[in-house]
Amino acid sequence: MKKKETQGKEVHAERTSRAIVKLLKQEGSMDALQLAKLLGVSGMAVRQHLYQLEDQKLVSFDEEPRAMGRPAKMWKLTSEANRLFPDGHAELTVHLIESVREAFGEEGLEKLLEIRNRKMVIEYQLKAPASLPLDEKLEALAQKRTSEGYMAEAIENPDGTFYFIEKHCPICEAAASCSGICSKELSMLQQVLGIGIEVIRSEHLLAGGNRCVYTIKTVH
């Protein structure tokens, strides 16, 4: 009986740790009390899990000043935590990029990326056609990107602009080895949304951010 109880506690602890990691991935930096409220457990329990995750180098924290009392620890995922999420066959992709670069040079690699980008634009335009209003187009695109592992979300701001947020990058390792992939991602989004729409990348995973955020607005 004791063995089963121990195993049960271990399973519960593992589920809680996974839930913490998932929340930090989806919502960004949070303190222990925010996590505790969302998970329905005590702040002390969450802190124990966070320190264990910190020992595994999966989370770290920044201190945020508060009006009263000590600074709050705002916990966030480290780059090491990316391995817990879909990687889009990262190792194979990186090797293929290196092989193309070696065989055909930077010019050949750039041509390959242009072909990939062109095909992605066509595919995404089928999911988010030009006839749709911008908000519906972004929602359709977010659903498509989420199905590919990007954990995407479109948010409309009070001023009429939008944030297109990707909380995970399943091709992050490949993008790190080839900066052209990220520039093509930005170009792809611009082409799918069409003329009269401005797209600016305001946060970037490869620049140290916790997610990629594109600010999108209509221009006249």
Short mmCIF file of C-alpha atoms in Angstrom, two decimals:
data_model
loop_
_atom_site.label_atom_id
_atom_site.label_comp_id
_atom_site.label_asym_id
_atom_site.label_seq_id
_atom_site.Cartn_x
_atom_site.Cartn_y
_atom_site.Cartn_z
CA MET A 1 0.00 0.00 0.00
CA LYS A 2 2.80 2.38 0.91
CA LYS A 3 4.51 1.70 -2.41
CA LYS A 4 1.30 2.55 -4.29
CA GLU A 5 0.88 5.73 -2.26
CA THR A 6 4.44 6.77 -3.07
CA GLN A 7 3.94 6.06 -6.76
CA GLY A 8 0.69 8.02 -6.69
CA LYS A 9 2.40 11.04 -5.13
CA GLU A 10 5.19 10.86 -7.71
CA VAL A 11 2.67 10.78 -10.57
CA HIS A 12 0.78 13.73 -9.07
CA ALA A 13 4.01 15.70 -8.61
CA GLU A 14 5.02 15.01 -12.22
CA ARG A 15 1.62 16.19 -13.47
CA THR A 16 1.90 19.39 -11.44
CA SER A 17 5.39 20.08 -12.79
CA ARG A 18 4.17 19.53 -16.35
CA ALA A 19 1.22 21.83 -15.71
CA ILE A 20 3.56 24.57 -14.43
CA VAL A 21 5.77 24.25 -17.51
CA LYS A 22 2.74 24.37 -19.80
CA LEU A 23 1.33 27.46 -18.07
CA LEU A 24 4.65 29.30 -18.29
CA LYS A 25 4.83 28.40 -21.97
CA GLN A 26 1.30 29.60 -22.67
CA GLU A 27 1.10 32.66 -20.42
CA GLY A 28 4.71 33.83 -20.05
CA SER A 29 6.39 34.87 -16.80
CA MET A 30 4.39 34.45 -13.59
CA ASP A 31 5.06 34.41 -9.88
CA ALA A 32 4.37 31.42 -7.64
CA LEU A 33 1.10 32.81 -6.30
CA GLN A 34 -0.28 33.36 -9.80
CA LEU A 35 0.62 29.78 -10.71
CA ALA A 36 -0.85 28.46 -7.47
CA LYS A 37 -4.18 30.20 -8.12
CA LEU A 38 -4.42 28.79 -11.65
CA LEU A 39 -3.48 25.28 -10.50
CA GLY A 40 -5.60 25.29 -7.36
CA VAL A 41 -2.71 24.36 -5.05
CA SER A 42 -0.76 26.17 -2.34
CA GLY A 43 1.97 28.69 -3.08
CA MET A 44 4.40 26.58 -1.04
CA ALA A 45 3.71 23.52 -3.20
CA VAL A 46 4.27 25.51 -6.39
CA ARG A 47 7.55 26.91 -5.06
CA GLN A 48 8.81 23.39 -4.33
CA HIS A 49 8.07 22.38 -7.92
CA LEU A 50 9.67 25.55 -9.28
CA TYR A 51 12.89 24.97 -7.34
CA GLN A 52 13.01 21.40 -8.63
CA LEU A 53 12.49 22.64 -12.18
CA GLU A 54 15.20 25.23 -11.58
CA ASP A 55 17.59 22.45 -10.52
CA GLN A 56 16.78 20.76 -13.85
CA LYS A 57 17.60 24.08 -15.60
CA LEU A 58 14.08 24.22 -17.05
CA VAL A 59 13.05 27.48 -15.37
CA SER A 60 14.73 30.63 -14.09
CA PHE A 61 13.44 33.85 -12.58
CA ASP A 62 13.81 37.62 -12.70
CA GLU A 63 13.06 39.76 -9.68
CA GLU A 64 10.28 42.30 -10.16
CA PRO A 65 10.06 45.23 -7.68
CA ARG A 66 6.79 45.52 -5.75
CA ALA A 67 5.35 48.57 -4.00
CA MET A 68 5.52 46.80 -0.65
CA GLY A 69 7.76 44.03 0.58
CA ARG A 70 10.45 42.12 -1.22
CA PRO A 71 10.69 41.86 -5.02
CA ALA A 72 8.63 39.07 -6.57
CA LYS A 73 10.27 36.20 -8.39
CA MET A 74 8.83 36.09 -11.90
CA TRP A 75 9.42 32.58 -13.19
CA LYS A 76 10.00 31.81 -16.86
CA LEU A 77 11.09 28.88 -18.99
CA THR A 78 14.70 28.54 -20.12
CA SER A 79 15.76 27.55 -23.61
CA GLU A 80 16.46 24.07 -22.18
CA ALA A 81 12.69 23.65 -21.70
CA ASN A 82 12.19 23.71 -25.48
CA ARG A 83 13.05 20.02 -25.53
CA LEU A 84 9.78 19.31 -23.69
CA PHE A 85 7.78 20.61 -26.66
CA PRO A 86 7.57 19.53 -30.33
CA ASP A 87 10.85 20.21 -32.11
CA GLY A 88 9.86 19.67 -35.74
CA HIS A 89 12.63 17.06 -36.22
CA ALA A 90 15.19 19.70 -35.26
CA GLU A 91 18.34 17.62 -35.56
CA LEU A 92 17.47 16.30 -39.03
CA THR A 93 16.47 19.78 -40.22
CA VAL A 94 19.71 21.34 -38.99
CA HIS A 95 21.75 18.65 -40.71
CA LEU A 96 19.85 19.18 -43.95
CA ILE A 97 20.47 22.94 -43.78
CA GLU A 98 24.18 22.35 -43.23
CA SER A 99 24.27 19.89 -46.14
CA VAL A 100 22.50 22.31 -48.51
CA ARG A 101 24.83 25.13 -47.45
CA GLU A 102 27.88 22.90 -48.06
CA ALA A 103 26.64 21.60 -51.41
CA PHE A 104 25.12 24.76 -52.91
CA GLY A 105 26.42 27.64 -50.80
CA GLU A 106 24.42 30.47 -49.25
CA GLU A 107 22.82 31.29 -52.60
CA GLY A 108 21.45 27.75 -52.92
CA LEU A 109 20.17 27.80 -49.36
CA GLU A 110 18.43 31.13 -49.98
CA LYS A 111 16.73 29.70 -53.08
CA LEU A 112 15.54 26.70 -51.06
CA LEU A 113 14.06 29.00 -48.42
CA GLU A 114 12.31 31.06 -51.09
CA ILE A 115 10.69 27.92 -52.51
CA ARG A 116 9.60 26.83 -49.01
CA ASN A 117 8.21 30.28 -48.29
CA ARG A 118 6.26 30.39 -51.56
CA LYS A 119 4.62 27.04 -50.84
CA MET A 120 3.76 28.09 -47.26
CA VAL A 121 2.14 31.31 -48.47
CA ILE A 122 -0.08 29.36 -50.90
CA GLU A 123 -1.02 26.85 -48.19
CA TYR A 124 -1.83 29.52 -45.62
CA GLN A 125 -3.81 31.62 -48.09
CA LEU A 126 -6.11 28.64 -48.60
CA LYS A 127 -6.75 28.58 -44.84
CA ALA A 128 -6.95 32.37 -44.48
CA PRO A 129 -8.22 33.72 -47.84
CA ALA A 130 -8.11 37.40 -48.74
CA SER A 131 -11.92 37.59 -48.63
CA LEU A 132 -11.94 37.21 -44.84
CA PRO A 133 -11.86 40.21 -42.47
CA LEU A 134 -8.47 40.65 -40.78
CA ASP A 135 -9.60 39.26 -37.41
CA GLU A 136 -10.99 36.08 -38.99
CA LYS A 137 -7.93 35.73 -41.18
CA LEU A 138 -5.64 35.91 -38.14
CA GLU A 139 -7.78 33.42 -36.21
CA ALA A 140 -7.66 30.94 -39.11
CA LEU A 141 -3.92 31.42 -39.39
CA ALA A 142 -3.49 30.91 -35.63
CA GLN A 143 -5.40 27.63 -35.81
CA LYS A 144 -3.24 26.44 -38.70
CA ARG A 145 0.02 27.42 -36.97
CA THR A 146 -1.12 25.81 -33.71
CA SER A 147 -1.72 22.53 -35.55
CA GLU A 148 1.93 22.77 -36.67
CA GLY A 149 3.19 23.18 -33.10
CA TYR A 150 3.54 26.96 -32.78
CA MET A 151 0.92 27.42 -30.01
CA ALA A 152 -0.36 30.49 -31.86
CA GLU A 153 -2.92 33.02 -30.71
CA ALA A 154 -4.39 36.20 -32.22
CA ILE A 155 -5.36 39.03 -29.84
CA GLU A 156 -7.24 42.18 -30.83
CA ASN A 157 -6.14 45.35 -29.00
CA PRO A 158 -8.43 48.25 -28.00
CA ASP A 159 -6.78 50.50 -30.61
CA GLY A 160 -7.71 48.15 -33.45
CA THR A 161 -4.25 46.60 -33.85
CA PHE A 162 -3.60 42.91 -33.31
CA TYR A 163 -0.95 40.78 -31.67
CA PHE A 164 -0.18 37.50 -33.42
CA ILE A 165 1.61 35.44 -30.78
CA GLU A 166 3.55 32.21 -31.19
CA LYS A 167 4.45 30.75 -27.80
CA HIS A 168 6.58 27.93 -29.18
CA CYS A 169 8.78 27.49 -32.23
CA PRO A 170 9.01 23.85 -33.40
CA ILE A 171 11.80 24.84 -35.82
CA CYS A 172 13.80 26.89 -33.32
CA GLU A 173 16.99 24.85 -33.68
CA ALA A 174 16.83 25.14 -37.45
CA ALA A 175 16.16 28.88 -37.26
CA ALA A 176 19.13 29.32 -34.92
CA SER A 177 21.40 27.72 -37.53
CA CYS A 178 19.90 29.70 -40.41
CA SER A 179 18.69 33.24 -39.77
CA GLY A 180 17.01 33.33 -43.18
CA ILE A 181 14.25 31.08 -41.86
CA CYS A 182 13.04 33.74 -39.42
CA SER A 183 13.17 36.53 -41.97
CA LYS A 184 11.14 34.35 -44.34
CA GLU A 185 8.58 33.68 -41.58
CA LEU A 186 8.03 37.42 -41.26
CA SER A 187 7.78 37.78 -45.03
CA MET A 188 5.36 34.86 -45.22
CA LEU A 189 3.01 36.43 -42.67
CA GLN A 190 3.11 39.75 -44.51
CA GLN A 191 2.27 38.10 -47.85
CA VAL A 192 -0.59 36.05 -46.40
CA LEU A 193 -2.20 39.11 -44.78
CA GLY A 194 -1.78 41.11 -47.98
CA ILE A 195 -1.47 44.73 -49.09
CA GLY A 196 -2.51 47.41 -46.62
CA ILE A 197 -1.43 45.41 -43.57
CA GLU A 198 1.76 46.21 -41.65
CA VAL A 199 3.50 43.40 -39.76
CA ILE A 200 6.25 44.12 -37.23
CA ARG A 201 7.98 41.49 -35.10
CA SER A 202 8.01 43.05 -31.63
CA GLU A 203 9.28 40.04 -29.66
CA HIS A 204 11.53 37.25 -30.87
CA LEU A 205 12.41 33.90 -29.34
CA LEU A 206 15.88 33.86 -30.90
CA ALA A 207 16.55 37.33 -29.49
CA GLY A 208 15.98 36.05 -25.96
CA GLY A 209 12.21 36.49 -25.73
CA ASN A 210 9.82 33.91 -24.32
CA ARG A 211 7.76 33.95 -27.51
CA CYS A 212 7.48 35.53 -30.95
CA VAL A 213 5.02 38.42 -31.15
CA TYR A 214 3.96 40.20 -34.34
CA THR A 215 2.20 43.54 -34.09
CA ILE A 216 -0.29 43.84 -36.95
CA LYS A 217 -2.22 46.89 -38.07
CA THR A 218 -4.06 48.24 -41.08
CA VAL A 219 -2.29 51.07 -42.90
CA HIS A 220 -3.94 53.60 -45.19
#
